[in-house]
């Protein structure tokens, strides 16, 4: 029950609750810092307008579509009355125009390598790009990550087979937080999660050599973290 996103006062009470906290988060955020807010379709558009006011429309960077695939399990598709929900939204804002960002890449799979890296010279194996340039395998960082994240499954989908699973409805996979933390911070930076839940953000920050702050209204959440 500690991890159910329930709001007895409806969307209005939720937005008031979020507004007060987002204002404080902006004050705490470093000048070159970023904030990522994970939402579903019920609140995403409301919070976007609110964050434009708090952080500035000009500091909205990207809307990330996270393909959760949480309902893509046998039996669930047939229960959906309309379109099958398969994504959440992550809003990415910064405090200023000067912010830290490290571009992320998805490694090439073996099928891509076999099909495209078919040339070889003294420097190594290479492929020819659409522009006619040589790209060597040992220099290829991979496919740049776009704003549509199809490669990280929702915890609702993978938890039963995962060692990370703590049976919390709102738990996020470590791979999701790893991508965000690597992209928008550097070793030694402080990562904060003020809705830390089961502590995934903090665990990943620790593993990646970041300092961290976590808080949550639930005493149970703090104990688990």
GROMACS .gro file of N, CA, C and O in nm, residues 104 152 155 164 171-193 196 198-214 225:
model
  184
  104UNK      N    1   2.426   0.940  -2.483
  104UNK     CA    2   2.425   0.797  -2.457
  104UNK      C    3   2.404   0.717  -2.587
  104UNK      O    4   2.339   0.766  -2.680
  152UNK      N    5   1.412  -0.062  -2.261
  152UNK     CA    6   1.410  -0.081  -2.116
  152UNK      C    7   1.267  -0.117  -2.076
  152UNK      O    8   1.177  -0.034  -2.082
  155UNK      N    9   0.919  -0.244  -1.492
  155UNK     CA   10   0.937  -0.342  -1.385
  155UNK      C   11   0.814  -0.430  -1.368
  155UNK      O   12   0.822  -0.543  -1.321
  164UNK      N   13   1.625  -0.771  -0.893
  164UNK     CA   14   1.597  -0.638  -0.840
  164UNK      C   15   1.460  -0.628  -0.776
  164UNK      O   16   1.434  -0.539  -0.696
  171UNK      N   17   0.812   0.069  -0.861
  171UNK     CA   18   0.957   0.048  -0.871
  171UNK      C   19   1.004   0.062  -1.015
  171UNK      O   20   0.938   0.017  -1.109
  172UNK      N   21   1.120   0.126  -1.033
  172UNK     CA   22   1.178   0.144  -1.165
  172UNK      C   23   1.298   0.051  -1.183
  172UNK      O   24   1.369   0.022  -1.087
  173UNK      N   25   1.324   0.006  -1.304
  173UNK     CA   26   1.442  -0.078  -1.328
  173UNK      C   27   1.571   0.004  -1.318
  173UNK      O   28   1.573   0.122  -1.352
  174UNK      N   29   1.677  -0.058  -1.273
  174UNK     CA   30   1.804   0.012  -1.258
  174UNK      C   31   1.855   0.065  -1.392
  174UNK      O   32   1.919   0.170  -1.396
  175UNK      N   33   1.828  -0.007  -1.500
  175UNK     CA   34   1.876   0.039  -1.631
  175UNK      C   35   1.818   0.175  -1.670
  175UNK      O   36   1.884   0.254  -1.737
  176UNK      N   37   1.694   0.201  -1.628
  176UNK     CA   38   1.632   0.331  -1.657
  176UNK      C   39   1.705   0.444  -1.586
  176UNK      O   40   1.741   0.545  -1.646
  177UNK      N   41   1.731   0.425  -1.457
  177UNK     CA   42   1.801   0.528  -1.380
  177UNK      C   43   1.946   0.541  -1.421
  177UNK      O   44   2.002   0.651  -1.421
  178UNK      N   45   2.007   0.430  -1.462
  178UNK     CA   46   2.146   0.435  -1.507
  178UNK      C   47   2.160   0.525  -1.628
  178UNK      O   48   2.253   0.607  -1.636
  179UNK      N   49   2.069   0.512  -1.723
  179UNK     CA   50   2.075   0.596  -1.844
  179UNK      C   51   2.063   0.744  -1.808
  179UNK      O   52   2.138   0.827  -1.859
  180UNK      N   53   1.969   0.777  -1.721
  180UNK     CA   54   1.946   0.917  -1.684
  180UNK      C   55   2.065   0.973  -1.608
  180UNK      O   56   2.112   1.084  -1.636
  181UNK      N   57   2.116   0.897  -1.512
  181UNK     CA   58   2.226   0.946  -1.428
  181UNK      C   59   2.355   0.961  -1.510
  181UNK      O   60   2.428   1.060  -1.496
  182UNK      N   61   2.384   0.866  -1.598
  182UNK     CA   62   2.503   0.877  -1.683
  182UNK      C   63   2.493   0.997  -1.777
  182UNK      O   64   2.591   1.066  -1.803
  183UNK      N   65   2.371   1.023  -1.828
  183UNK     CA   66   2.353   1.131  -1.924
  183UNK      C   67   2.365   1.269  -1.860
  183UNK      O   68   2.424   1.359  -1.918
  184UNK      N   69   2.311   1.285  -1.740
  184UNK     CA   70   2.296   1.420  -1.684
  184UNK      C   71   2.376   1.446  -1.558
  184UNK      O   72   2.349   1.541  -1.484
  185UNK      N   73   2.476   1.362  -1.531
  185UNK     CA   74   2.565   1.390  -1.418
  185UNK      C   75   2.702   1.331  -1.447
  185UNK      O   76   2.719   1.252  -1.541
  186UNK      N   77   2.797   1.369  -1.365
  186UNK     CA   78   2.933   1.317  -1.376
  186UNK      C   79   2.976   1.263  -1.240
  186UNK      O   80   2.918   1.299  -1.136
  187UNK      N   81   3.078   1.176  -1.236
  187UNK     CA   82   3.124   1.122  -1.107
  187UNK      C   83   3.151   1.233  -1.006
  187UNK      O   84   3.212   1.335  -1.038
  188UNK      N   85   3.102   1.213  -0.885
  188UNK     CA   86   3.118   1.312  -0.779
  188UNK      C   87   3.002   1.408  -0.767
  188UNK      O   88   2.987   1.475  -0.664
  189UNK      N   89   2.918   1.420  -0.870
  189UNK     CA   90   2.800   1.505  -0.863
  189UNK      C   91   2.699   1.448  -0.763
  189UNK      O   92   2.705   1.331  -0.727
  190UNK      N   93   2.606   1.533  -0.722
  190UNK     CA   94   2.500   1.490  -0.631
  190UNK      C   95   2.374   1.459  -0.710
  190UNK      O   96   2.328   1.540  -0.790
  191UNK      N   97   2.318   1.340  -0.686
  191UNK     CA   98   2.190   1.300  -0.745
  191UNK      C   99   2.088   1.294  -0.633
  191UNK      O  100   2.112   1.233  -0.529
  192UNK      N  101   1.973   1.358  -0.653
  192UNK     CA  102   1.870   1.359  -0.549
  192UNK      C  103   1.741   1.298  -0.602
  192UNK      O  104   1.703   1.321  -0.717
  193UNK      N  105   1.675   1.221  -0.517
  193UNK     CA  106   1.544   1.165  -0.549
  193UNK      C  107   1.455   1.190  -0.427
  193UNK      O  108   1.475   1.130  -0.321
  196UNK      N  109   1.191   0.871  -0.324
  196UNK     CA  110   1.289   0.765  -0.352
  196UNK      C  111   1.232   0.625  -0.344
  196UNK      O  112   1.296   0.530  -0.391
  198UNK      N  113   1.168   0.271  -0.320
  198UNK     CA  114   1.248   0.157  -0.276
  198UNK      C  115   1.397   0.181  -0.292
  198UNK      O  116   1.477   0.092  -0.268
  199UNK      N  117   1.436   0.301  -0.336
  199UNK     CA  118   1.577   0.339  -0.336
  199UNK      C  119   1.656   0.310  -0.462
  199UNK      O  120   1.779   0.316  -0.460
  200UNK      N  121   1.589   0.283  -0.573
  200UNK     CA  122   1.662   0.246  -0.695
  200UNK      C  123   1.756   0.356  -0.741
  200UNK      O  124   1.872   0.329  -0.776
  201UNK      N  125   1.708   0.480  -0.744
  201UNK     CA  126   1.793   0.592  -0.789
  201UNK      C  127   1.920   0.601  -0.707
  201UNK      O  128   2.030   0.619  -0.760
  202UNK      N  129   1.906   0.586  -0.577
  202UNK     CA  130   2.020   0.601  -0.487
  202UNK      C  131   2.118   0.485  -0.503
  202UNK      O  132   2.241   0.504  -0.500
  203UNK      N  133   2.064   0.365  -0.522
  203UNK     CA  134   2.150   0.247  -0.542
  203UNK      C  135   2.233   0.262  -0.670
  203UNK      O  136   2.353   0.233  -0.672
  204UNK      N  137   2.168   0.309  -0.777
  204UNK     CA  138   2.239   0.327  -0.905
  204UNK      C  139   2.341   0.441  -0.894
  204UNK      O  140   2.453   0.430  -0.945
  205UNK      N  141   2.303   0.549  -0.828
  205UNK     CA  142   2.396   0.661  -0.809
  205UNK      C  143   2.522   0.616  -0.735
  205UNK      O  144   2.634   0.654  -0.771
  206UNK      N  145   2.503   0.533  -0.633
  206UNK     CA  146   2.617   0.482  -0.556
  206UNK      C  147   2.709   0.398  -0.645
  206UNK      O  148   2.832   0.413  -0.643
  207UNK      N  149   2.649   0.312  -0.727
  207UNK     CA  150   2.727   0.225  -0.815
  207UNK      C  151   2.804   0.305  -0.920
  207UNK      O  152   2.910   0.262  -0.966
  208UNK      N  153   2.749   0.420  -0.959
  208UNK     CA  154   2.812   0.502  -1.063
  208UNK      C  155   2.904   0.610  -1.007
  208UNK      O  156   2.949   0.698  -1.080
  209UNK      N  157   2.932   0.606  -0.878
  209UNK     CA  158   3.027   0.699  -0.819
  209UNK      C  159   2.973   0.840  -0.798
  209UNK      O  160   3.050   0.936  -0.794
  210UNK      N  161   2.841   0.852  -0.785
  210UNK     CA  162   2.780   0.982  -0.754
  210UNK      C  163   2.747   0.989  -0.606
  210UNK      O  164   2.724   0.887  -0.541
  211UNK      N  165   2.745   1.111  -0.552
  211UNK     CA  166   2.689   1.130  -0.419
  211UNK      C  167   2.538   1.139  -0.432
  211UNK      O  168   2.488   1.167  -0.540
  212UNK      N  169   2.465   1.116  -0.324
  212UNK     CA  170   2.320   1.113  -0.341
  212UNK      C  171   2.246   1.155  -0.215
  212UNK      O  172   2.296   1.147  -0.103
  213UNK      N  173   2.123   1.203  -0.238
  213UNK     CA  174   2.028   1.239  -0.132
  213UNK      C  175   1.895   1.174  -0.166
  213UNK      O  176   1.848   1.183  -0.280
  214UNK      N  177   1.834   1.108  -0.069
  214UNK     CA  178   1.703   1.048  -0.091
  214UNK      C  179   1.608   1.086   0.020
  214UNK      O  180   1.647   1.100   0.137
  225UNK      N  181   1.491   0.151   0.163
  225UNK     CA  182   1.604   0.216   0.097
  225UNK      C  183   1.733   0.196   0.177
  225UNK      O  184   1.837   0.164   0.119
   0.00000   0.00000   0.00000
